[in-house]
Structure formats: C-alpha cells, structure tokens
Tab-separated table of C-alpha atoms and ligand atoms in Angstrom:
chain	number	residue	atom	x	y	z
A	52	UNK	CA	0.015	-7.707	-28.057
A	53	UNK	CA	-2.051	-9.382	-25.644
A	54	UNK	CA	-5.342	-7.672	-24.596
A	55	UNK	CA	-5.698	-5.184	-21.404
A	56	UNK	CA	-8.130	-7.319	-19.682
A	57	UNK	CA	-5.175	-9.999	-19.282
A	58	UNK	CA	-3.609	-7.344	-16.762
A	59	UNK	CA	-4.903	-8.427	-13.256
A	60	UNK	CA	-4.053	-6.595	-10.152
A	61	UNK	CA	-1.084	-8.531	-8.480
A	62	UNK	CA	-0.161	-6.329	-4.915
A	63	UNK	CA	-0.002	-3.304	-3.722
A	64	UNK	CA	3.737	-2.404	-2.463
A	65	UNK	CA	3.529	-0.104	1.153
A	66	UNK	CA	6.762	1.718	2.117
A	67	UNK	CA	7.686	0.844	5.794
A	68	UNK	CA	10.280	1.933	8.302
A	69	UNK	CA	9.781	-1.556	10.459
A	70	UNK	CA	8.211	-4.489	8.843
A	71	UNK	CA	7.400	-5.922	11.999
A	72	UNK	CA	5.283	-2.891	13.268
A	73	UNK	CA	3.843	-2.835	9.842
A	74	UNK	CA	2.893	-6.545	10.564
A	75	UNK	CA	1.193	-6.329	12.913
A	76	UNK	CA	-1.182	-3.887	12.230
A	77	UNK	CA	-2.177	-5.404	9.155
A	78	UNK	CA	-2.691	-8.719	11.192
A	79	UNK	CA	-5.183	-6.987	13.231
A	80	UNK	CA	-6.693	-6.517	10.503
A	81	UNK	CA	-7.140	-9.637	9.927
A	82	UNK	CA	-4.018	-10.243	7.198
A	83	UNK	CA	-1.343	-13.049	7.862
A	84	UNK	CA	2.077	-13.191	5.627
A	85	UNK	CA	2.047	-15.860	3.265
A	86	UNK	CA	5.426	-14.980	1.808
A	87	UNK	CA	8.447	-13.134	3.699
A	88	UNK	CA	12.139	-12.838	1.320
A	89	UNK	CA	14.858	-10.448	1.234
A	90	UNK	CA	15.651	-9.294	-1.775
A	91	UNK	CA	19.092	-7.951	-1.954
A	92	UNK	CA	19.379	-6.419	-5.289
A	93	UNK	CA	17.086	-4.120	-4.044
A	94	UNK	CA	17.770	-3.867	-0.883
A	95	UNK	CA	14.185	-4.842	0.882
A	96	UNK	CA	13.035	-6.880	3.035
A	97	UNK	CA	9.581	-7.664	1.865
A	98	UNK	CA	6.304	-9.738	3.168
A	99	UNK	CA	3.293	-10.210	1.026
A	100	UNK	CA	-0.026	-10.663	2.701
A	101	UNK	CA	-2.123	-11.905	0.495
A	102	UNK	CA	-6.421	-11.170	0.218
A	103	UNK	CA	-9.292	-11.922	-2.349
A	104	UNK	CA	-7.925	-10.123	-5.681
A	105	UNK	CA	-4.634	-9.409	-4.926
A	106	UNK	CA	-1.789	-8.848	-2.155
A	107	UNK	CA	-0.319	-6.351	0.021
A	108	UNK	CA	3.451	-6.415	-0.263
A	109	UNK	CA	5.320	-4.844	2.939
A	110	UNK	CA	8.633	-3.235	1.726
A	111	UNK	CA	11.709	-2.293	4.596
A	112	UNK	CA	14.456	-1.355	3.506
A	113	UNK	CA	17.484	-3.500	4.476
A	114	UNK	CA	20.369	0.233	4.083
A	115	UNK	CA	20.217	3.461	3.724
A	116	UNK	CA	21.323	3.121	-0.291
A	117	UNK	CA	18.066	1.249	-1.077
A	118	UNK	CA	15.700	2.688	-3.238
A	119	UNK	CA	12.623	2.672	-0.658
A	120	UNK	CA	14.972	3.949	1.702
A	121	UNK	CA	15.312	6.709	-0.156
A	122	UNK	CA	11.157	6.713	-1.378
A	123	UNK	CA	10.332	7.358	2.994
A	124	UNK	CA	12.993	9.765	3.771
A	125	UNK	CA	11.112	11.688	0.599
A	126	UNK	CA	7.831	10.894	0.930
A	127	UNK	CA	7.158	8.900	4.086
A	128	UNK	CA	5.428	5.384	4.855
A	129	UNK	CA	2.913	5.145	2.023
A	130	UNK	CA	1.820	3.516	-1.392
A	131	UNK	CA	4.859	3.075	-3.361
A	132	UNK	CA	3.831	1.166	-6.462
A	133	UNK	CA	0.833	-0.743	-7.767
A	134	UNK	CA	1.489	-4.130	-9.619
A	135	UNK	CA	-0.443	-5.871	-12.035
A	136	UNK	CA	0.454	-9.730	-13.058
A	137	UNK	CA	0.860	-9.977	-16.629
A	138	UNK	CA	1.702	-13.289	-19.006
A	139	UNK	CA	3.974	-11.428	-21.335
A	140	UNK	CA	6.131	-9.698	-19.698
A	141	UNK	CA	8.742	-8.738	-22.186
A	142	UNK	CA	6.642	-8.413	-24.629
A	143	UNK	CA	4.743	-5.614	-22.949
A	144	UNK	CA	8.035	-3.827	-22.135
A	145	UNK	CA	8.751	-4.232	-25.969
A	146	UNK	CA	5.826	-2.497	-26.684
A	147	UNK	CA	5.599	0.163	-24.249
A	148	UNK	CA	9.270	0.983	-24.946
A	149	UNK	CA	8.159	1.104	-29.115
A	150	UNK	CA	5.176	3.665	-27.645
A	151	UNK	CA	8.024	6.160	-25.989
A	152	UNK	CA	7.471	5.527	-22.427
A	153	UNK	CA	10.306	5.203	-20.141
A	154	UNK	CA	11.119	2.142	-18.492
A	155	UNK	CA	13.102	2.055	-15.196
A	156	UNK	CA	13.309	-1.899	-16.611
A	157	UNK	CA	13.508	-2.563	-20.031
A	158	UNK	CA	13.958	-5.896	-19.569
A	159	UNK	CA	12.297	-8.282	-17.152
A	160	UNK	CA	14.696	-8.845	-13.963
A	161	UNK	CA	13.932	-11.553	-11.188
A	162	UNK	CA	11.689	-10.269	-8.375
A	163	UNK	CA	10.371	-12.750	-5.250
A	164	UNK	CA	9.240	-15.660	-5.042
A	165	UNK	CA	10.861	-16.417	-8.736
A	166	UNK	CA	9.137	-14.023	-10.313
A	167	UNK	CA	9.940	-11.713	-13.711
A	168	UNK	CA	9.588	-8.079	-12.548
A	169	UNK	CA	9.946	-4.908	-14.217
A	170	UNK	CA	9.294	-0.982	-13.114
A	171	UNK	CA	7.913	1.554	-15.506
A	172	UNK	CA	9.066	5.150	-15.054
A	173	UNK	CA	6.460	7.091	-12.867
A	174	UNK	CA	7.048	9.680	-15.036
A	175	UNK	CA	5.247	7.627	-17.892
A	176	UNK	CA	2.057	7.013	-15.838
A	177	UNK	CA	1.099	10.163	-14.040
A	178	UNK	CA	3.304	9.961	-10.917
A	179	UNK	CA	2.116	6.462	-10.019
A	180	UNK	CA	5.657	3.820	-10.428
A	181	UNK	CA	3.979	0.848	-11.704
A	182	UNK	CA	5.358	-2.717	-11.398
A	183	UNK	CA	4.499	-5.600	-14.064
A	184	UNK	CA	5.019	-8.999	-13.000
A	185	UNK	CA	5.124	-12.217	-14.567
A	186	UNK	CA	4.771	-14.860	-11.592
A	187	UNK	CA	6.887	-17.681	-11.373
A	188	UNK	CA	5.824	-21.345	-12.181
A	189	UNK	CA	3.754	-22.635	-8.946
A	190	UNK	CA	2.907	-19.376	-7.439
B	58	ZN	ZN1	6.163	-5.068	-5.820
C-alpha cells in the first residue's frame, strides 16, 4: 500500500448548466482550457483548466439521464467532487474495498484524456464524492 503523501490533488470537478458561460468566467479570471472531451459514458461534456497544483474540471451535462444532470437539479451549480492523482489505482480500490468503504467504482474505468478513474461512495467520506485518478501515459 503505497504511502498517503503519493496522493496529490488532481482537479476540482464544478457542476455547470452551460460550459460556455462557465468558461468564460473562469477566463476572466485569468484560466484558459487546456483540455475540452465529451465523455459519453457519463454523459458530460467536460473542460479542464488547468493552474499551479492542480485543475479545475468544468462538467455539463450532455441529457437529462446524466449523473450531474441529476447532481444540479438537486443541488445546483457547485463543487461536485474533489480528485486526487494516484499511481495505484486499483490497488487503492483493493484496499479501501478490504477496509468496508463503498465504492461507486470498484474497479478503475477510463476517464479523459486516457485516464483510469474511479468514484468512491460519498457516503464513505463524509458527504464529499471523491474521484481517484491514475493519469494516462503523456499527460
Ligand atoms: Zn473529475
């Protein structure tokens, strides 16, 4: 089991009703995309805007049946998960699972940019859904 201080914060993942909108703001603030996808499996159209020690990663949902569409008709634009980059990805979810904590992911499941994903249960870690994510070779 690899130590905590491997775990390094990767993005933070903001609920949005119009990516574009979102954009913008955070380009006044003086963020620029350095990644746009859409993922279909989970329905979102996503944009990460990356600044020193981590990223912000715009979600929109692409229907009505995706999961962050359901997250803002419950809870509004927002924080929707935090996500730490880890090396060992199923390892960790090996471990966790062995401790008793539900996984929304009990196995690691491609995420963007060719990335290894997984969600634990928010349930597990006091109400906060936290993503792990092993990054893909070259990014
Ligand atoms: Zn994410």
């Amino acid at each position: 089991m690899a130590e905590s201080t491997e775990l390094a914060l990767h993005h933070i993942g903001v609920a949005v009703r119009d990516l574009e909108s979102a954009l913008a703001a955070w380009r006044a603030l003086g963020l620029e995309p350095s990644h746009r996808e859409d993922v279909a499996r989970d329905a979102v159209r996503v944009a990460f805007l990356p600044f020193s020690g981590g990223r912000i990663e715009l979600l929109q949902p692409m229907d009505a049946a995706s999961p962050v569409a359901r997250f803002l008709d419950k809870r509004g634009e927002g924080i929707h998960h935090v996500a730490f980059r880890v090396t060992d990805l199923g390892a960790r979810l090996n471990h966790l699972k062995a401790l008793g904590y539900r996984l929304i992911d009990e196995t690691p499941r491609p995420g963007a940019a060719g990335s290894l994903v997984a969600f634990l249960h928010p349930s597990a870690m006091g109400g906060v859904l936290v993503e792990l994510v092993q990054p893909g070779e070259g990014t």
